[in-house]
Structure formats: C-alpha cells, structure tokens
CSV table of C-alpha atoms and ligand atoms in Angstrom, one decimal:
chain,number,residue,atom,x,y,z
S,289,MET,CA,1.7,80.2,135.1
S,290,ASP,CA,3.7,76.8,135.2
S,291,ARG,CA,6.1,76.5,132.5
S,292,ASN,CA,5.2,73.7,130.0
S,293,ILE,CA,8.3,73.3,128.0
S,294,PHE,CA,10.1,70.5,130.7
S,295,ASP,CA,9.3,66.6,131.6
S,296,ALA,CA,10.4,65.1,134.5
S,297,ASP,CA,14.3,64.9,132.6
S,298,HIS,CA,14.6,68.8,132.9
S,299,HIS,CA,13.8,68.9,135.7
S,300,ALA,CA,16.2,65.9,137.8
S,301,PHE,CA,18.8,68.1,135.0
S,302,ARG,CA,17.6,72.1,136.6
S,303,ASP,CA,18.5,70.4,140.2
S,304,MET,CA,21.8,69.2,139.5
S,305,VAL,CA,22.9,71.6,138.3
S,306,SER,CA,21.1,73.9,140.7
S,307,ILE,CA,23.7,72.2,143.6
S,308,PHE,CA,26.1,72.4,140.9
S,309,ILE,CA,26.1,76.1,141.2
S,310,GLU,CA,25.7,76.3,144.6
S,311,ARG,CA,28.7,74.1,145.2
S,312,GLU,CA,31.1,75.2,142.6
S,313,VAL,CA,30.1,78.9,141.5
S,314,THR,CA,28.8,80.8,144.6
S,315,PRO,CA,31.5,79.9,146.9
S,316,HIS,CA,33.8,81.0,144.6
S,317,HIS,CA,32.7,84.0,142.4
S,318,ASP,CA,34.0,86.8,144.5
S,319,GLN,CA,37.1,85.5,144.4
S,320,TRP,CA,36.5,85.2,140.2
S,321,GLU,CA,35.8,88.7,140.3
S,322,ALA,CA,38.2,90.2,141.5
S,323,ASP,CA,41.2,88.2,139.3
S,324,GLY,CA,38.6,88.9,136.4
S,325,GLN,CA,38.3,85.1,135.2
S,326,VAL,CA,37.0,81.7,136.5
S,327,SER,CA,39.2,78.8,137.7
S,328,ARG,CA,39.9,76.1,135.3
S,329,GLU,CA,38.9,73.8,138.1
S,330,VAL,CA,35.2,74.9,137.6
S,331,TRP,CA,35.4,74.3,134.0
S,332,LEU,CA,37.1,70.5,134.6
S,333,ALA,CA,34.5,70.5,137.5
S,334,ALA,CA,31.6,71.1,135.4
S,335,GLY,CA,32.9,68.3,133.0
S,336,LYS,CA,32.7,65.8,135.7
S,337,SER,CA,29.5,67.0,136.0
S,338,GLY,CA,28.1,66.8,132.6
S,339,LEU,CA,27.2,69.7,132.2
S,340,LEU,CA,29.8,70.9,128.8
S,341,GLY,CA,28.0,70.0,125.7
S,342,THR,CA,24.9,68.2,126.4
S,343,ASP,CA,24.3,67.7,123.4
S,344,VAL,CA,27.9,66.8,121.8
S,345,PRO,CA,27.6,62.8,120.8
S,346,GLU,CA,28.1,60.1,123.8
S,347,GLU,CA,31.5,58.6,121.7
S,348,TYR,CA,32.9,62.0,121.9
S,349,GLY,CA,32.3,62.0,125.5
S,350,GLY,CA,28.7,64.5,125.7
S,351,GLY,CA,25.4,64.3,127.1
S,352,GLY,CA,24.0,62.7,123.5
S,353,VAL,CA,20.9,63.9,124.0
S,354,ASP,CA,20.1,67.3,121.0
S,355,ASP,CA,17.6,69.3,123.3
S,356,PHE,CA,18.5,72.5,123.8
S,357,ARG,CA,16.1,72.8,126.7
S,358,TYR,CA,19.0,71.3,129.0
S,359,ASN,CA,21.6,74.3,127.6
S,360,ALA,CA,18.4,76.8,128.5
S,361,ILE,CA,18.2,75.2,132.1
S,362,ILE,CA,22.5,76.5,133.0
S,363,THR,CA,21.6,79.7,131.3
S,364,GLU,CA,18.9,80.1,133.7
S,365,GLU,CA,19.9,78.8,136.8
S,366,LEU,CA,23.4,80.8,136.1
S,367,ALA,CA,21.0,83.9,135.6
S,368,LYS,CA,19.3,83.0,139.3
S,369,ALA,CA,22.1,83.0,140.8
S,370,GLY,CA,24.3,85.4,139.2
S,371,ALA,CA,26.9,84.4,138.1
S,372,SER,CA,27.6,86.6,135.8
S,373,GLY,CA,31.8,85.5,135.6
S,374,ILE,CA,30.8,81.6,133.9
S,375,GLY,CA,31.3,80.8,129.9
S,376,PHE,CA,29.2,77.9,129.8
S,377,PRO,CA,26.7,79.3,127.7
S,378,LEU,CA,29.6,80.5,125.5
S,379,GLN,CA,30.9,77.1,125.4
S,380,ASN,CA,27.5,75.5,124.8
S,381,ASP,CA,25.2,77.7,123.1
S,382,VAL,CA,27.8,79.6,120.5
S,383,VAL,CA,30.7,78.0,120.3
S,384,ALA,CA,28.9,73.8,120.3
S,385,PRO,CA,26.8,74.3,117.2
S,386,TYR,CA,30.3,75.4,114.7
S,387,LEU,CA,31.8,72.2,115.9
S,388,LEU,CA,28.9,69.3,115.7
S,389,ARG,CA,27.5,70.7,112.2
S,390,LEU,CA,31.1,71.6,110.9
S,391,ALA,CA,33.9,70.0,112.2
S,392,SER,CA,35.0,66.6,110.3
S,393,ASP,CA,35.2,63.3,112.2
S,394,GLU,CA,38.7,63.7,113.3
S,395,GLN,CA,38.4,67.1,114.0
S,396,LYS,CA,35.5,66.5,116.7
S,397,GLN,CA,37.4,63.3,117.9
S,398,ARG,CA,40.2,65.7,118.4
S,399,TRP,CA,38.3,68.5,120.0
S,400,LEU,CA,35.2,66.9,121.3
S,401,PRO,CA,36.4,64.8,124.2
S,402,GLY,CA,38.5,68.1,125.6
S,403,PHE,CA,35.3,70.2,125.6
S,404,CYS,CA,33.3,68.0,127.3
S,405,SER,CA,35.5,67.4,130.3
S,406,GLY,CA,36.2,71.0,130.4
S,407,GLU,CA,40.2,70.9,129.4
S,408,ILE,CA,39.0,72.4,126.0
S,409,ILE,CA,37.8,76.1,126.8
S,410,THR,CA,36.4,77.6,123.8
S,411,ALA,CA,35.6,80.9,122.5
S,412,LEU,CA,34.4,82.7,119.1
S,413,ALA,CA,36.1,85.3,117.7
S,414,MET,CA,34.6,87.5,115.2
S,415,THR,CA,34.9,91.0,116.8
S,416,GLU,CA,38.3,93.4,115.4
S,417,PRO,CA,39.1,96.3,117.5
S,418,GLY,CA,37.5,98.8,114.0
S,419,THR,CA,34.2,96.1,113.4
S,420,GLY,CA,32.1,94.7,115.5
S,421,SER,CA,28.4,95.4,114.2
S,422,ASP,CA,29.5,95.5,110.7
S,423,LEU,CA,30.9,92.0,110.3
S,424,GLN,CA,32.1,92.6,106.4
S,425,GLY,CA,34.6,94.8,107.6
S,426,ILE,CA,36.4,92.1,109.5
S,427,GLN,CA,40.4,92.9,108.6
S,428,THR,CA,41.8,89.4,110.1
S,429,THR,CA,43.0,87.6,106.5
S,430,GLY,CA,44.4,84.3,106.0
S,431,LYS,CA,46.7,83.5,103.6
S,432,PRO,CA,46.5,81.0,101.8
S,433,ASP,CA,50.0,78.8,102.9
S,434,GLY,CA,50.3,76.4,99.6
S,435,ASP,CA,49.4,73.5,101.7
S,436,GLY,CA,45.5,73.7,101.9
S,437,GLY,CA,46.3,76.3,105.8
S,438,PHE,CA,46.5,79.4,106.4
S,439,ILE,CA,48.4,82.3,107.4
S,440,LEU,CA,46.6,84.1,109.9
S,441,ASN,CA,47.1,87.8,110.5
S,442,GLY,CA,44.8,90.2,112.7
S,443,ALA,CA,43.4,91.3,115.9
S,444,LYS,CA,40.6,90.6,117.8
S,445,THR,CA,38.7,92.2,120.5
S,446,PHE,CA,36.1,91.7,123.5
S,447,ILE,CA,37.0,87.6,122.7
S,448,THR,CA,34.7,85.6,125.8
S,449,ASN,CA,36.7,83.4,127.4
S,450,GLY,CA,39.1,85.0,125.8
S,451,ILE,CA,42.4,84.3,128.4
S,452,LEU,CA,41.3,80.9,128.9
S,453,ALA,CA,40.4,79.5,125.8
S,454,ASP,CA,42.3,76.5,124.4
S,455,LEU,CA,40.5,76.1,121.1
S,456,VAL,CA,39.7,79.7,119.1
S,457,ILE,CA,37.3,79.5,115.9
S,458,VAL,CA,38.3,82.8,114.3
S,459,VAL,CA,36.6,84.5,111.3
S,460,ALA,CA,39.1,85.7,109.1
S,461,LYS,CA,39.1,86.7,105.6
S,462,THR,CA,40.8,84.1,103.3
S,463,ASP,CA,40.1,85.7,99.8
S,464,SER,CA,39.9,89.3,99.0
S,465,GLU,CA,38.4,89.6,96.3
S,466,ALA,CA,35.0,87.7,97.0
S,467,GLY,CA,33.2,90.0,99.6
S,468,SER,CA,30.9,88.1,101.5
S,469,LYS,CA,31.5,84.6,100.5
S,470,GLY,CA,35.2,85.7,101.3
S,471,PHE,CA,35.4,84.6,104.9
S,472,SER,CA,36.0,81.5,106.2
S,473,LEU,CA,36.8,80.1,110.5
S,474,LEU,CA,40.0,78.9,111.4
S,475,VAL,CA,40.3,77.0,114.5
S,476,VAL,CA,43.4,77.9,117.0
S,477,GLU,CA,44.7,76.2,119.3
S,478,ARG,CA,46.8,77.1,122.8
S,479,GLY,CA,50.5,77.6,121.8
S,480,MET,CA,50.4,78.3,118.0
S,481,LEU,CA,53.1,80.2,117.6
S,482,GLY,CA,52.1,84.1,116.7
S,483,PHE,CA,49.2,83.3,118.5
S,484,GLU,CA,49.1,86.0,121.6
S,485,ARG,CA,46.5,87.3,123.8
S,486,GLY,CA,46.5,90.5,125.0
S,487,ARG,CA,44.9,92.7,127.8
S,488,ARG,CA,41.9,91.2,129.8
S,489,LEU,CA,39.8,93.7,129.4
S,490,ALA,CA,38.3,95.9,132.4
S,491,LYS,CA,34.9,95.8,131.8
S,492,VAL,CA,32.1,97.8,133.3
S,493,GLY,CA,30.2,94.4,134.9
S,494,MET,CA,30.7,91.1,134.4
S,495,LYS,CA,33.6,91.1,136.3
S,496,ALA,CA,34.8,87.4,136.5
S,497,GLN,CA,34.0,87.0,133.2
S,498,ASP,CA,37.0,87.3,131.4
S,499,THR,CA,37.1,89.5,128.4
S,500,ALA,CA,40.1,89.9,125.9
S,501,GLU,CA,41.8,90.8,123.0
S,502,LEU,CA,43.4,88.3,120.7
S,503,SER,CA,46.3,88.9,118.4
S,504,PHE,CA,47.2,86.4,115.4
S,505,THR,CA,51.0,88.0,114.0
S,506,ASP,CA,51.9,84.9,110.7
S,507,VAL,CA,50.0,81.6,112.8
S,508,ARG,CA,50.1,78.8,110.7
S,509,VAL,CA,47.0,77.7,110.8
S,510,PRO,CA,47.0,73.9,109.1
S,511,ALA,CA,44.9,72.4,106.6
S,512,GLU,CA,43.2,70.4,109.3
S,513,ASN,CA,42.4,73.1,111.6
S,514,VAL,CA,39.8,74.7,108.9
S,515,LEU,CA,36.5,74.4,110.3
S,516,GLY,CA,33.2,73.6,107.5
S,517,LYS,CA,33.9,74.6,104.0
S,518,LEU,CA,36.2,77.9,102.6
S,519,GLY,CA,34.2,81.1,101.8
S,520,GLN,CA,31.3,80.3,103.9
S,521,GLY,CA,32.4,82.1,107.1
S,522,PHE,CA,29.4,84.2,106.6
S,523,VAL,CA,26.4,81.4,106.5
S,524,TYR,CA,27.5,79.5,109.2
S,525,LEU,CA,28.2,82.9,111.5
S,526,MET,CA,24.1,83.6,110.1
S,527,GLN,CA,23.4,80.3,111.0
S,528,ASN,CA,24.5,79.8,114.0
S,529,LEU,CA,23.6,83.3,115.5
S,530,ALA,CA,20.0,82.8,116.1
S,531,GLN,CA,20.6,80.5,118.9
S,532,GLU,CA,23.7,82.6,120.3
S,533,ARG,CA,20.3,85.4,120.6
S,534,LEU,CA,17.4,83.0,122.0
S,535,SER,CA,20.9,82.5,124.5
S,536,ILE,CA,20.4,85.9,125.5
S,537,ALA,CA,16.8,85.8,125.5
S,538,VAL,CA,16.6,83.0,127.7
S,539,GLY,CA,19.5,84.6,130.4
S,540,SER,CA,17.8,88.0,130.3
S,541,THR,CA,14.0,86.2,130.6
S,542,ALA,CA,15.8,84.5,134.1
S,543,GLY,CA,17.2,87.6,135.0
S,544,ILE,CA,14.5,89.5,135.1
S,545,GLU,CA,12.7,87.4,137.6
S,546,ARG,CA,15.9,87.0,140.2
S,547,ALA,CA,15.8,91.0,139.8
S,548,LEU,CA,11.2,90.9,140.8
S,549,ALA,CA,12.2,88.4,143.4
S,550,VAL,CA,15.2,89.5,145.1
S,551,THR,CA,13.1,93.2,145.5
S,552,ALA,CA,10.3,91.7,146.5
S,553,ALA,CA,12.0,89.8,149.3
S,554,TYR,CA,13.6,93.4,150.1
S,555,THR,CA,11.4,95.3,150.0
S,556,LYS,CA,9.1,93.3,152.5
S,557,ASP,CA,12.3,93.2,155.1
S,558,ARG,CA,13.0,97.0,155.0
S,559,HIS,CA,11.1,99.3,157.1
S,560,ALA,CA,10.5,102.9,156.2
S,561,PHE,CA,8.0,105.8,158.3
S,562,GLY,CA,6.5,102.4,160.6
S,563,ARG,CA,6.2,100.2,158.4
S,564,PRO,CA,7.9,97.5,155.3
S,565,ILE,CA,8.6,99.3,152.1
S,566,SER,CA,6.2,96.5,150.2
S,567,ALA,CA,3.4,98.4,151.7
S,568,PHE,CA,3.4,101.3,149.9
S,569,GLN,CA,1.3,101.7,147.1
S,570,ASN,CA,4.1,102.8,144.9
S,571,THR,CA,6.4,100.2,145.5
S,572,ARG,CA,3.3,97.2,144.7
S,573,PHE,CA,2.8,98.7,141.3
S,574,GLU,CA,6.5,99.2,140.3
S,575,LEU,CA,6.7,95.6,141.6
S,576,ALA,CA,3.0,94.5,140.1
S,577,GLU,CA,4.1,95.9,136.7
S,578,ILE,CA,7.3,94.3,137.0
S,579,ALA,CA,5.8,90.9,137.0
S,580,THR,CA,3.6,91.1,134.8
S,581,GLU,CA,6.9,92.1,132.6
S,582,ALA,CA,8.3,89.2,133.6
S,583,GLN,CA,5.5,87.0,132.9
S,584,VAL,CA,5.3,87.8,129.2
S,585,ALA,CA,8.6,87.7,128.8
S,586,ARG,CA,8.7,84.5,130.1
S,587,VAL,CA,6.0,83.4,127.8
S,588,PHE,CA,7.7,84.5,124.8
S,589,THR,CA,11.0,83.1,125.5
S,590,ASP,CA,9.1,79.7,126.3
S,591,ARG,CA,7.5,79.9,123.1
S,592,CYS,CA,11.1,80.3,121.1
S,593,LEU,CA,12.6,78.0,123.4
S,594,GLY,CA,9.5,75.4,122.2
S,595,GLU,CA,10.3,76.6,118.3
S,596,HIS,CA,14.0,76.2,118.8
S,597,VAL,CA,13.4,73.1,119.9
S,598,ALA,CA,11.7,71.7,117.0
S,599,GLY,CA,13.8,73.5,113.9
S,600,ARG,CA,11.5,76.4,113.5
S,601,LEU,CA,13.0,78.8,115.4
S,602,SER,CA,13.4,82.1,112.3
S,603,ILE,CA,16.2,84.4,112.9
S,604,THR,CA,13.7,86.8,113.0
S,605,ASP,CA,12.2,85.9,116.1
S,606,ALA,CA,15.6,85.0,118.0
S,607,ALA,CA,16.0,88.6,117.3
S,608,MET,CA,12.5,90.2,119.0
S,609,ALA,CA,12.8,87.7,122.0
S,610,LYS,CA,17.2,88.8,121.9
S,611,TRP,CA,16.4,92.8,121.8
S,612,TRP,CA,13.2,92.5,124.2
S,613,THR,CA,13.8,90.8,126.6
S,614,SER,CA,17.4,92.5,127.2
S,615,ASP,CA,16.3,95.9,127.1
S,616,LEU,CA,13.1,94.8,129.3
S,617,LEU,CA,15.8,93.4,131.6
S,618,LYS,CA,18.0,96.6,131.7
S,619,LYS,CA,14.8,98.5,132.6
S,620,VAL,CA,13.4,96.4,135.3
S,621,VAL,CA,17.0,96.5,137.2
S,622,ASP,CA,17.4,100.0,136.9
S,623,ARG,CA,13.5,99.9,138.6
S,624,CYS,CA,14.4,97.5,141.1
S,625,VAL,CA,17.7,99.0,141.7
S,626,GLN,CA,15.2,102.3,143.0
S,627,LEU,CA,13.3,100.1,145.2
S,628,HIS,CA,16.6,99.4,147.4
S,629,GLY,CA,17.3,102.6,148.1
S,630,GLY,CA,20.9,103.7,148.2
S,631,TYR,CA,21.7,99.5,149.1
S,632,GLY,CA,21.1,99.4,145.4
S,633,TYR,CA,23.7,100.6,144.9
S,634,MET,CA,26.6,99.2,146.6
S,635,LEU,CA,27.4,95.6,145.0
S,636,GLU,CA,27.4,93.3,147.9
S,637,TYR,CA,23.6,93.9,147.0
S,638,PRO,CA,22.9,91.3,144.5
S,639,ILE,CA,20.5,93.9,142.3
S,640,ALA,CA,23.8,96.1,142.3
S,641,LYS,CA,26.0,93.5,140.5
S,642,ALA,CA,22.9,93.1,138.4
S,643,PHE,CA,23.4,96.5,137.5
S,644,ILE,CA,26.2,96.6,135.9
S,645,ASP,CA,25.8,92.8,134.5
S,646,SER,CA,22.5,93.4,132.5
S,647,ARG,CA,24.1,96.1,130.6
S,648,VAL,CA,25.8,94.4,128.2
S,649,GLN,CA,22.8,92.7,127.3
S,650,SER,CA,21.5,94.8,124.7
S,651,ILE,CA,25.3,95.3,123.2
S,652,TYR,CA,27.0,91.9,122.3
S,653,GLY,CA,25.6,88.8,120.6
S,654,GLY,CA,25.0,91.7,117.5
S,655,THR,CA,23.5,94.8,119.2
S,656,ASN,CA,19.7,95.6,120.2
S,657,GLU,CA,20.3,98.0,116.8
S,658,ILE,CA,21.0,95.5,114.8
S,659,MET,CA,18.4,92.8,115.9
S,660,LYS,CA,16.3,95.5,114.9
S,661,GLU,CA,17.4,96.1,111.2
S,662,ILE,CA,17.2,92.4,110.7
S,663,ILE,CA,13.4,92.2,111.7
S,664,GLY,CA,12.9,95.2,109.9
S,665,ARG,CA,14.3,94.1,106.6
S,666,SER,CA,12.0,91.5,107.7
S,667,LEU,CA,8.4,93.6,107.6
S,668,PHE,CA,9.8,95.1,103.7
S,669,SER,CA,11.1,91.9,102.1
X,849,LIG,C1,31.4,92.0,127.5
X,849,LIG,C2,31.4,91.5,126.1
X,849,LIG,C3,31.8,90.6,125.4
X,849,LIG,C4,31.9,90.1,123.5
X,849,LIG,N1,32.5,89.1,123.5
X,849,LIG,C5,32.4,88.1,122.5
X,849,LIG,C6,33.4,87.2,122.0
X,849,LIG,O1,33.0,86.5,122.1
X,849,LIG,N2,33.2,87.4,120.4
X,849,LIG,C7,33.0,88.1,119.7
X,849,LIG,O2,33.5,88.2,118.1
X,849,LIG,N3,32.4,89.7,120.2
X,849,LIG,C8,31.9,89.9,121.1
X,849,LIG,N4,31.6,91.2,121.3
X,849,LIG,C9,31.5,92.0,120.8
X,849,LIG,C10,30.3,92.1,120.3
X,849,LIG,O3,29.6,91.6,120.0
X,849,LIG,C11,30.5,93.3,119.7
X,849,LIG,O4,30.1,94.7,121.1
X,849,LIG,C12,29.2,94.1,119.4
X,849,LIG,O5,28.9,93.3,118.5
X,849,LIG,C13,29.1,95.4,118.7
X,849,LIG,O6,29.8,95.8,117.9
X,849,LIG,P1,30.5,97.1,118.0
X,849,LIG,O7,31.1,97.2,119.9
X,849,LIG,O8,31.5,97.0,117.2
X,849,LIG,O9,30.2,98.8,118.2
X,849,LIG,P2,29.7,99.3,117.1
X,849,LIG,O10,28.9,98.1,115.9
X,849,LIG,O11,30.7,100.1,116.7
X,849,LIG,O12,28.2,100.0,117.1
X,849,LIG,C14,28.5,101.1,118.1
X,849,LIG,C15,26.6,101.6,117.9
X,849,LIG,O13,26.4,101.9,116.5
X,849,LIG,C16,25.3,101.0,116.3
X,849,LIG,N5,25.6,100.8,114.8
X,849,LIG,C17,26.4,99.9,114.0
X,849,LIG,N6,26.0,99.5,113.2
X,849,LIG,C18,24.6,100.0,113.0
X,849,LIG,C19,22.9,100.1,112.0
X,849,LIG,N7,23.2,99.3,111.1
X,849,LIG,N8,21.9,100.4,111.8
X,849,LIG,C20,21.8,101.4,113.3
X,849,LIG,N9,22.7,101.3,114.1
X,849,LIG,C21,23.9,100.5,114.1
X,849,LIG,C22,25.1,100.0,117.7
X,849,LIG,O14,24.4,99.1,117.3
X,849,LIG,C23,26.0,100.6,118.7
X,849,LIG,O15,24.8,101.6,119.3
X,849,LIG,C24,31.8,90.9,123.2
X,849,LIG,C25,31.3,91.8,123.7
X,849,LIG,C26,31.3,92.5,124.9
X,849,LIG,C27,31.1,94.0,125.4
C-alpha cells in the first residue's frame, strides 16, 4: 500500500535526509559504537543541513514548519540505516516541544539558535536510580534560593545524550508538600557549578548512543532557567510524552520494515540443500507473516502520525502505538535472526545489531506495561 500522508516537499526532504545519513552518519557509525558516543561534528553537520528544529520558528534559526512528519522522516531514515546512535529524535521529538511551548522569549533567544545549529545538544532528565516508571517518586530537589531560582540536588540515570548534552531539562521536586503539583522543570547548562556527568553507561545495544548518569550537587539554577510555571512539571510531562511515544512507534515501524528487507535479501542469496533459503516454504511463510504485520503496523502508525499532525492524537492511542509496534519489532527481529542462521548472531550483520538495538524500545519512553496501564485506565474511566 502506498503511504498517503506525505507530499512532494516531504519526499524531497526524505531524499536529503537519506543522503545526509549516507555521507555523514553511516561511514562513522562503527567508530562511534567503539567510542560509546557520536561526534559533535555530526550534530553541527545536521544543523547546517536543517535536520535539527524543523519546527522551530525561522527567527530562532529553525525550519519554521510545524509539521511532525518532518521529524518522523528523520527518525525513519535513521532507523532504515540502522543508525541507532544518533540522538536527533531526542532533540527534535522529545526536547523541542518543551522549549517551544514553555520557554520565554528570552530563553528561546538564548537556547534555540544553538539547538538548531547543533551547538547546543539537549537532554531530558526524568529517571533516577531509584525511580523510573513511578515518576512521582523523584527525589531530586530544587530548594528556593530566595532569588527566584533554585538550589538543585540529586541524581539522574539512563539519560540519553547525557555526556554530550549542553542543556538538560531536569525534573525536580520544588515543593515537597504539594504532591504531583510540586514538580518543576529546571534547565541546567554545561559548566554550572556542581553539575557532573557520571559514567557513560555500557548498554546491551545502541552502543553509539551516549546514555549517562548525571549528578547535581548544590547547583544554582537561576530564575531565568526555570522552564514554564512552577509546580506544572508533571502536567508538562504528560502533555509531551505522547509525542515521544509516537516517535518510538515511528522508529519501531521503520525498524520492522528494515528487518524484513534485509532478511528477504539475505534469504535470496544464502543457499542450503541446493537452493536459496527463500525457496523453503518456512522462510516464505515467516516472511509473509512479517510482511503482513509490517503493513498493519505501518497503517496504524501513519494514521497516528496523521492524527498527531492534526492535533488529535490521544495519549491512549500514542500508548497503543508505542507498545504494539515496539513489541512487534522485537518479535520480528528475533524471527529474522533465526532466518539468518549463525550469521544472524554476528554483529557485522545488520540484523544482529537490530536484535540488540531493538530490545530497549519496549523499556524507554515509559515501559510497555505502563502503556497498557494507560490504555487500561482509559477503558474504565
Ligand atoms: C537506553 C535508555 C535510554 C533512556 N533515556 C532516558 C532519558 O533520556 N531520560 C529519562 O528520563 N529516562 C531515560 N531512560 C529511562 C527509561 O525511561 C526508564 O528506564 C523506564 O521508564 C523504566 O523505568 P525503570 O528503569 O526505573 O524501571 P522500573 O520502573 O523499575 O520498572 C521495572 C519493571 O517493573 C514494571 N512496572 C513498574 N511499574 C509498574 C506498574 N505500575 N504496573 C506494571 N508493571 C510495572 C516495569 O514495566 C518494568 O518491567 C532511558 C532508558 C534506557 C534504557
């Protein structure tokens, strides 16, 4: 089935992104995997090519087009290339909405030009060593400094772009008496006294993506670095998590299509018992099932994309898209590894990397169990 949610401008943008990845990402990805992080140069190159902040107004150096399909194209092309180390989706899909919706004019002028040029790499720090799913358990505190700012203390973990980040949106408890209304978003910048990076975490997959621990010891966050209204942190998280989850669904769906494509190609070339593996009925049935599931995932994800662009994507639908496509990706990749035989276990084969890279999709962005909680609640509320 043809996809019907893109127009000629989107197709042209996709071609540009694909060429960018071929030239600026793919040749370096193995090195980045060895380094445990990507280079700053690729961020600057992405900024020059207009891959960062497509929806940021032009006056701040962005693309000026408020259309999530452009974000989705970047995520899809990265997934198609197996470029799991690049944190552009975190910057574009996860952090951008916070800055665009909540930052004051002064903050936008300070941060958005660098955000779009790739000079300011960003991160969002919610998760802590003691709490992930249960965000109300966050222990990081911001105590008023008497000047409108806060003294920040605490630790975060599993933070994407953590080592490279120049700007981190930190979720902190600024009023310990106010329950869920006691959380605020404080922006910590590189170089602030007391802001330290811990370990770059050694992960099962996504080896080139930097994922780190961050710590804050008496970090003075001035009033001009408070993002949005005090006490609204949780509301902001809830408003923005749907887009993050859609982004994961977009990446997962593209990952499913890629697994199918590389496996179909492999089974045509690989021979056993005097014929290609693809000639065995089992192979054809496996791939037929995967192709069908890929198509179902594609239709649902595109529909969610369309709903999101129209401003109608519900939190429940985003949760459905996230859990279902990420679960499917893991199942599909596992079957595709099997069809590769021993080579499917060798990291020089794309399907083996897909196997380790895909595992996390059902964990981050809210675990799939939490997605089912959200969907379940909507059925009985
Ligand atoms: C590679 C990677 C990158 C990440 N990037 C970021 C980032 O940039 N910023 C950030 O803030 N976080 C990030 N995270 C953290 C991620 O969002 C959390 O790991 C995730 O939300 C789960 O939290 P947890 O690890 O504390 O697991 P836990 O909350 O301890 O969950 C453990 C298990 O219990 C289950 N569980 C928990 N509560 C319930 C419930 N109510 N009902 C049923 N089951 C439940 C979970 O589903 C899971 O299976 C990242 C994680 C990884 C691995």
